[in-house]
XYZ file of C-alpha atoms in Angstrom:
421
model
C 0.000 0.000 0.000
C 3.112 1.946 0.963
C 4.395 1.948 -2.818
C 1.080 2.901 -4.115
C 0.878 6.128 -1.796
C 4.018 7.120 -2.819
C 3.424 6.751 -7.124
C 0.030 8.949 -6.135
C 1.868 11.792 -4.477
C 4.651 11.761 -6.616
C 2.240 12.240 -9.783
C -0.343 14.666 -7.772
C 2.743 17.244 -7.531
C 3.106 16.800 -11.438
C -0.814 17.451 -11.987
C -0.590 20.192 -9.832
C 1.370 21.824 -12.255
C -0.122 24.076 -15.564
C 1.701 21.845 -17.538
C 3.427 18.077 -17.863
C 6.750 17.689 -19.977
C 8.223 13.937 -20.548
C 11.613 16.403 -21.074
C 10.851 17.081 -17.169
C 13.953 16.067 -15.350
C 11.913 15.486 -11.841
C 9.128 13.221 -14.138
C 12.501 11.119 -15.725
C 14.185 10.608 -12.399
C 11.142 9.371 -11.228
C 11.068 7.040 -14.141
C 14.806 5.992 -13.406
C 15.968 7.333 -16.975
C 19.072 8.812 -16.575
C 19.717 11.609 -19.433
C 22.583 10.957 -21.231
C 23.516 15.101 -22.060
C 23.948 14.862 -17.691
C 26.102 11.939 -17.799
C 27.954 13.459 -20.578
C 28.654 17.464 -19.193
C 29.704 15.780 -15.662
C 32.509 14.389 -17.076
C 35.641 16.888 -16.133
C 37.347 16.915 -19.433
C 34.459 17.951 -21.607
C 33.148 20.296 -18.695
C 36.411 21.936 -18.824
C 36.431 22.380 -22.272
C 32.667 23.512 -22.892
C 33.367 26.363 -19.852
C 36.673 27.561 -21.272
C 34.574 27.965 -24.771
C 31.321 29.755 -23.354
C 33.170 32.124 -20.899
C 35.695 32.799 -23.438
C 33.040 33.955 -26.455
C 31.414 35.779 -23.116
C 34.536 37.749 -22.803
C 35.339 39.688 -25.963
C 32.669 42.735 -26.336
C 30.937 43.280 -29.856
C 31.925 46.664 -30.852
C 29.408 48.563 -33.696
C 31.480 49.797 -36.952
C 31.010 51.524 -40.466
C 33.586 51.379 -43.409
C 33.705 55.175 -44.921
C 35.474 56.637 -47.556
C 37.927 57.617 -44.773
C 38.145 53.884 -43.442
C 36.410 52.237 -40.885
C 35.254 53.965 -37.883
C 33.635 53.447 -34.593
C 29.892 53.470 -35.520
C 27.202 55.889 -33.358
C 24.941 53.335 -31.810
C 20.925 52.775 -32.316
C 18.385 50.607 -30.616
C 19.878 47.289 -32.606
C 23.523 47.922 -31.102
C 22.187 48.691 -27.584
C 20.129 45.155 -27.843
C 23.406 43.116 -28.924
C 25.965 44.896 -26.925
C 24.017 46.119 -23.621
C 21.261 44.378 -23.247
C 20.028 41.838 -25.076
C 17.100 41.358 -23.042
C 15.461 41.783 -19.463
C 16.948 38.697 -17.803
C 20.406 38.963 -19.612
C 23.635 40.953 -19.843
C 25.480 40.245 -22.959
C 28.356 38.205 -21.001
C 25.548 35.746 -19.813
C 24.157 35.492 -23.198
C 26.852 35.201 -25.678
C 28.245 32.184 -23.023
C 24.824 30.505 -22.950
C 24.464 30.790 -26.871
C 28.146 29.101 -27.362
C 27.537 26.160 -24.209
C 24.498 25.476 -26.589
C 26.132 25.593 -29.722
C 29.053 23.087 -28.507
C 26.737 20.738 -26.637
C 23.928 20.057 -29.093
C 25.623 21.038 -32.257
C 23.385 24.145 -32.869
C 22.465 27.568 -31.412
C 19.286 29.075 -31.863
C 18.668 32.915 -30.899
C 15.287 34.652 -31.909
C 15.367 38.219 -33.333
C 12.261 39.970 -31.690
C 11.845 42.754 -33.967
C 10.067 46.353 -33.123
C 9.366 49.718 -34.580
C 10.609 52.467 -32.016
C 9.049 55.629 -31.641
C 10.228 59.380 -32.568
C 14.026 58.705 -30.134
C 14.710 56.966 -33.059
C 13.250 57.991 -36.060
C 10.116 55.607 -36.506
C 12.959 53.036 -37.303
C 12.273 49.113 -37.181
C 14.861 47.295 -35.415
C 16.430 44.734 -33.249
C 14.205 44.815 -29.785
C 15.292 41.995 -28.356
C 17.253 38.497 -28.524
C 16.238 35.741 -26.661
C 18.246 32.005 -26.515
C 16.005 28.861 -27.680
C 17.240 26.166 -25.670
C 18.418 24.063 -28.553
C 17.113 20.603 -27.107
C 13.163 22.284 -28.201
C 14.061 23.489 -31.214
C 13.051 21.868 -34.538
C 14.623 22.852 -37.796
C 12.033 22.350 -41.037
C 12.393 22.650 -44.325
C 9.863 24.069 -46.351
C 10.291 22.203 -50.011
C 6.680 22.273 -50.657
C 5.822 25.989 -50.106
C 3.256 25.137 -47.232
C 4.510 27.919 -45.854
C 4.219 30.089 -49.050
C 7.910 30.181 -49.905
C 9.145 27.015 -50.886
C 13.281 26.166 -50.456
C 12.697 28.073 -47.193
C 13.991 27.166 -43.607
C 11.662 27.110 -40.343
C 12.190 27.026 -36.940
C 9.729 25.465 -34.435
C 10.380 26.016 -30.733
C 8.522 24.241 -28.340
C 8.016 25.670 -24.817
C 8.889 23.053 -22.028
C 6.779 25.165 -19.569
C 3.845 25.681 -21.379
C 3.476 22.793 -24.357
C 2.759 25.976 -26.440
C 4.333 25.621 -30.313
C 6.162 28.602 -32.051
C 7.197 28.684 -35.489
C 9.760 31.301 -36.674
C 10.689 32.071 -40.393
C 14.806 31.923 -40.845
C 15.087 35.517 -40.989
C 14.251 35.660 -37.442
C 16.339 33.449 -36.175
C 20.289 33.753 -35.664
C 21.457 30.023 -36.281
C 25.174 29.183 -35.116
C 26.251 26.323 -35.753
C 29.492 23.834 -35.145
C 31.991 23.425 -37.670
C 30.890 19.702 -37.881
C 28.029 20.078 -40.382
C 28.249 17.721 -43.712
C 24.934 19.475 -45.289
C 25.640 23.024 -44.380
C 22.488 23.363 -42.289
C 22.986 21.369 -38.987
C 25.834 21.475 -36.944
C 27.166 17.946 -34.855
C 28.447 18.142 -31.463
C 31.733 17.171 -30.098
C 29.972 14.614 -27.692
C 28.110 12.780 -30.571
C 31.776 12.760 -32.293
C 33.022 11.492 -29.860
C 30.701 9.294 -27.524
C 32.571 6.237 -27.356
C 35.861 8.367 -25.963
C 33.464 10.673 -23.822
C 31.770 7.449 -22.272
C 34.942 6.198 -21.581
C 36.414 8.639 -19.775
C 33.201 9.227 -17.945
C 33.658 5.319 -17.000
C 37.364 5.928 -15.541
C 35.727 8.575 -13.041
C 33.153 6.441 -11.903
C 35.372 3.648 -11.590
C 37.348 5.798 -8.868
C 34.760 7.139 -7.096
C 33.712 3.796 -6.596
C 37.032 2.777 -5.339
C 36.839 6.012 -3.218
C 33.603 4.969 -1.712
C 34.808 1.376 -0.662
C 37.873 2.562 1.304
C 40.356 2.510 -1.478
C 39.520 -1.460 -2.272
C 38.213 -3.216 -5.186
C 36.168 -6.054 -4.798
C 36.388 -9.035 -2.439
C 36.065 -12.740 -2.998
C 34.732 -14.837 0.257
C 36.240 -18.581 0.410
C 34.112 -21.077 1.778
C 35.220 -24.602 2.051
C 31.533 -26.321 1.844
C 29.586 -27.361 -1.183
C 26.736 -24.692 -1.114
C 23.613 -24.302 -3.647
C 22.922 -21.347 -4.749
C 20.165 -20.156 -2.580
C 22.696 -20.054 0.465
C 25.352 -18.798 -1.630
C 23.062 -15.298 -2.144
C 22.391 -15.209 1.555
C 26.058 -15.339 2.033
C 26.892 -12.919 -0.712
C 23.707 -10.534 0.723
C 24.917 -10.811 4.418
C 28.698 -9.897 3.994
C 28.397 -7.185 1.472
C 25.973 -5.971 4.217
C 29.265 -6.275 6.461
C 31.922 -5.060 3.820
C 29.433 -1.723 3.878
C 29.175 -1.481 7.662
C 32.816 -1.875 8.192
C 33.610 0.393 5.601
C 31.881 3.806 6.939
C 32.790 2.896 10.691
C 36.384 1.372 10.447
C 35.364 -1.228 11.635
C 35.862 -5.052 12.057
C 33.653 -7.785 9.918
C 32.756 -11.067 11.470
C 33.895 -14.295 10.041
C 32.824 -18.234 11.352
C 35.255 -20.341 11.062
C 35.791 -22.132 7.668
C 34.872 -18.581 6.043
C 37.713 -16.381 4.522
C 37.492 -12.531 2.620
C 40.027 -12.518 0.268
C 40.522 -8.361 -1.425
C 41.218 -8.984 -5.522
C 43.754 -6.195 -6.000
C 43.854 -4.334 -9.107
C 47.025 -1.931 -9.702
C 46.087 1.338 -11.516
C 49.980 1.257 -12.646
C 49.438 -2.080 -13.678
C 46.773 -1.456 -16.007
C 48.244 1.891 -16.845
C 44.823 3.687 -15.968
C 46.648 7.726 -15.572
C 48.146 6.877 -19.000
C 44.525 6.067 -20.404
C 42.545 8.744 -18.926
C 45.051 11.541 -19.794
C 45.551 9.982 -23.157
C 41.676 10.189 -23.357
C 41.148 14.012 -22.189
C 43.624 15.062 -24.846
C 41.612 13.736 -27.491
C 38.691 15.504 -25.807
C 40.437 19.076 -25.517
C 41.447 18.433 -29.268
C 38.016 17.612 -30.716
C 37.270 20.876 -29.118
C 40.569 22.608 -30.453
C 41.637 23.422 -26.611
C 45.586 23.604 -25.611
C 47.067 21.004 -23.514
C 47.751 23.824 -20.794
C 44.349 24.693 -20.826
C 43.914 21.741 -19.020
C 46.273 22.238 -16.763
C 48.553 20.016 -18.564
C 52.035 21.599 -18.325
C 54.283 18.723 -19.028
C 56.295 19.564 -22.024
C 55.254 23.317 -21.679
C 57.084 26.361 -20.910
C 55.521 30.346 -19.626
C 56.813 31.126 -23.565
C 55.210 27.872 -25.408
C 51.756 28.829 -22.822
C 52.195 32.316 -23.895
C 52.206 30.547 -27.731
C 49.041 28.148 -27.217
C 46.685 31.250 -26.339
C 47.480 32.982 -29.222
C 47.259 29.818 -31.288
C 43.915 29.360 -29.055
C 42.601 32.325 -30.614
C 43.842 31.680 -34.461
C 42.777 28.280 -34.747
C 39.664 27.630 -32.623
C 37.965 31.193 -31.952
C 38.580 32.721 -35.243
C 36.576 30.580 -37.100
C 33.523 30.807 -34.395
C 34.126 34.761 -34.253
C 33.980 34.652 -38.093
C 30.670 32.252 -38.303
C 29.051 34.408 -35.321
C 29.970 37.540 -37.123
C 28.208 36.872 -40.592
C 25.130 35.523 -38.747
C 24.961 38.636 -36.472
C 25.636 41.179 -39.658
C 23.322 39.351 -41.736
C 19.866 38.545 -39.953
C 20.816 41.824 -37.604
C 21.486 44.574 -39.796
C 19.124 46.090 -42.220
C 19.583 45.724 -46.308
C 19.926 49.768 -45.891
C 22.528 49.376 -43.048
C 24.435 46.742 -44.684
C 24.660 48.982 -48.535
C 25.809 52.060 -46.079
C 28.783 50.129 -44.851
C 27.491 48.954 -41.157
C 28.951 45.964 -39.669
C 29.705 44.271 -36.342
C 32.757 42.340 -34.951
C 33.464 40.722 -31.938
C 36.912 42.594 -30.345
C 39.019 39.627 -29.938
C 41.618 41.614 -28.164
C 39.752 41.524 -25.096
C 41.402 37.935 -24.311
C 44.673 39.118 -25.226
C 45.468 41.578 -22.381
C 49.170 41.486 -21.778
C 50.781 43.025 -18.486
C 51.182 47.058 -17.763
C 54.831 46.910 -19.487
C 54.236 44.909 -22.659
C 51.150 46.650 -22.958
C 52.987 50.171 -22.781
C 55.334 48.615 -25.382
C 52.959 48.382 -28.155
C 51.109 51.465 -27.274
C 54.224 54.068 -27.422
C 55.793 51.955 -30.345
C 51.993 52.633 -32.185
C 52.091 56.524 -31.061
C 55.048 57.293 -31.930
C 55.191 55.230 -35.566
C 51.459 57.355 -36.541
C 49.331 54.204 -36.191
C 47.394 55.246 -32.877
C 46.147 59.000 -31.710
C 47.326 59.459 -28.500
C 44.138 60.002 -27.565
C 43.205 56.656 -28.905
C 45.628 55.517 -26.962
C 44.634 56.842 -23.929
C 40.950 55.613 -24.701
C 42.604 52.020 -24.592
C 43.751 52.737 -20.908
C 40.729 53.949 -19.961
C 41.875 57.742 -19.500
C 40.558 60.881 -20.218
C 40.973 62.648 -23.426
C 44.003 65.298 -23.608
C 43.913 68.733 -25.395
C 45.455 68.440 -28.904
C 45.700 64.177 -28.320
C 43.515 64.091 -32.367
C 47.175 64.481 -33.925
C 49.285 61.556 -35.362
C 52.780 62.057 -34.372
C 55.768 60.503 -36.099
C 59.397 61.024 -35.576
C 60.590 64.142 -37.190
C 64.335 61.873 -38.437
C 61.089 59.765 -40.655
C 61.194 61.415 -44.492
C 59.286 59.613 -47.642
C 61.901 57.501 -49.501
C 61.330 59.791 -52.328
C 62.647 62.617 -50.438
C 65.781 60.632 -49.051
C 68.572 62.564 -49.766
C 67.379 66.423 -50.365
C 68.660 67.412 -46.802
C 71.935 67.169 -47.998
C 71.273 68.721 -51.307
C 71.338 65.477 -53.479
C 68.831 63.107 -54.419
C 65.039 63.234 -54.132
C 62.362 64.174 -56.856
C 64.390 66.458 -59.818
C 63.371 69.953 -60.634
């Protein structure tokens, strides 16, 4: 009657509820169905590697530009910039939002952000623009293709978002939805994840970390055999199996002693993790991971045939061959479903500022800045902007040194040479 009591409250908390989700983690832990995406972001390696990803894209700021006849130039900002660079929307700051879109991208394979588009009064011209972006949690999104025109535009691509709370159905043309995807895609549409890649590796490794938390749990032994010198059936040989693990447990959590009759003998089967070379295996294992996800041995902590130079080397081969190619993909989507046709003829663009994960220390950093003063590359007043300090009178010069002539010119100080007369 017990069992029954329970199953009846258990379910009256779901019906309590507006709605009822199978995708309901409480409903599929009651079910005993263990989700595989949990088993698979608990293992360390690919944890480690889907944070570094998401707080790194989080980091760099996306900075609002125009190209002019003059060259490119910090852009003013309107209600679309102040959307993707302040606010995106009530519950997130951009930080939070471009690290959520990217743990989504790398986990499932695809990213999905809507474009919730607005026409804003006289502050801004009557203009229709970017009001807010909001993240689709990938797992309820459904990508459609529209071959048949039922949508009236055939060759078309849908989106159809499914609200866990609610049940409710949304469907969102293309143009209003930013799709990222992974770098794993063989028809150009949807992108694979790492984890799908790479299950049997993943698994694996997920395996080796059970395995020694088990070994944790029992006191740092592996299993035990019990030696028994009668002929027992099988019946008795469960109650003796039942009775002593009972024991084995007890002893365990209270250091304490196990009882034994004689003719009865508990025999530990040791395993060796040398022996079976298990730290070889499981590192050998996370550096495929970290790879798959084009992360740096020292990333992970893993400094063995590293030096602070050859560190200093991954990061900036970090940024070249993993995040340039998701800036890149991020920045085409962004400039494409975010900006107007008008905005895009007239030059508008945005980019993610990747030199935001680049910040070298107060003397290297003074380094480049004098060395890009003082060669006309920087304003000083640009530079100062860099450091964060206040604009100087007369700073909107470029300065060079005065010894610097066009090669043309080389030689009329002294009378000889340059351009003849």
């Amino acid at each position: 009657m017990g069992v029954f009591k329970n199953i009846f409250y258990k379910f009256k908390s779901f019906l309590n509820r507006e709605s009822i989700s199978l995708q309901d983690e409480n409903i599929l832990d009651f079910l005993g169905i263990t989700s595989r995406n949990k088993r698979t972001i608990s293992e360390t390696t690919y944890f480690t590697c889907l944070r570094l990803l998401s707080e790194t894209m989080g980091k760099m700021p996306l900075k609002y530009y125009q190209t002019t006849g003059n060259g490119k130039i910090r852009a003013d900002p309107d209600h679309t910039t102040y959307t993707l660079t302040v606010r995106p929307n009530n519950f997130m700051t951009p930080t939070t939002f471009w690290s959520t879109v990217e743990a989504n991208r790398q986990h499932y394979g695809n990213a999905y952000v809507w474009i919730r588009r607005a026409i804003f009064r006289e502050n801004y011209g009557g203009e229709y623009g970017v009001d807010s972006i909001w993240v689709l949690p990938s797992n309820h999104v459904h990508v459609v293709m529209d071959n048949k025109g039922i949508f009236a535009d055939a060759g078309k691509l849908y989106y159809e978002y499914v609200d866990k709370y609610s049940g409710q159905s949304y469907v969102f043309p293309q143009e209003d939805v930013m799709h990222f995807k992974t770098s794993s895609t063989f028809d150009g549409i949807m992108g694979k994840p790492v984890k799908e890649i790479l299950k049997d590796t993943i698994d694996g490794a997920k395996a080796g970390e059970d395995f020694i938390k088990n070994i944790n749990e029992n006191g740092m032994t592996s299993a035990t055999t019990l030696q028994y010198s009668e002929d027992l059936d099988s019946h008795r040989i469960e109650k003796l199996r039942t009775k002593y693990n009972y024991y084995l447990k007890t002893a365990r959590k209270n250091n304490g002693v196990i009882p034994l009759p004689p003719g009865l003998k508990l025999v530990p089967v040791n395993m060796k993790l040398t022996d079976a070379q298990f730290y070889e295996l499981q590192k050998y294992s996370a550096l495929q991971i970290a790879a798959a996800f084009g992360i740096k041995p020292n990333q992970l902590n893993n400094y063995e045939k590293s030096s602070y130079a050859n560190s200093e080397t991954q990061q900036l081969a970090f940024l070249v061959e993993t995040m340039a190619y998701h800036l890149k993909a991020y920045e085409e989507e962004i400039n494409y479903k975010g900006l107007s046709w008008q905005q895009l003829q007239d030059g508008y663009w945005y980019r993610f500022n990747e030199k935001a994960i680049l910040r070298t220390d107060a003397k290297t950093q003074s380094e480049i800045l004098c060395n890009y003063v003082q060669n006309g590359i920087y304003k000083p007043n640009e530079a100062r902007d860099l450091l964060q300090l206040e604009f100087a009178e007369g700073g909107d010069q470029l300065i060079v040194n005065g010894n610097f002539i066009p090669l043309i010119d080389v030689g009329k100080q002294y009378g000889v040479g340059g351009e003849e007369t």
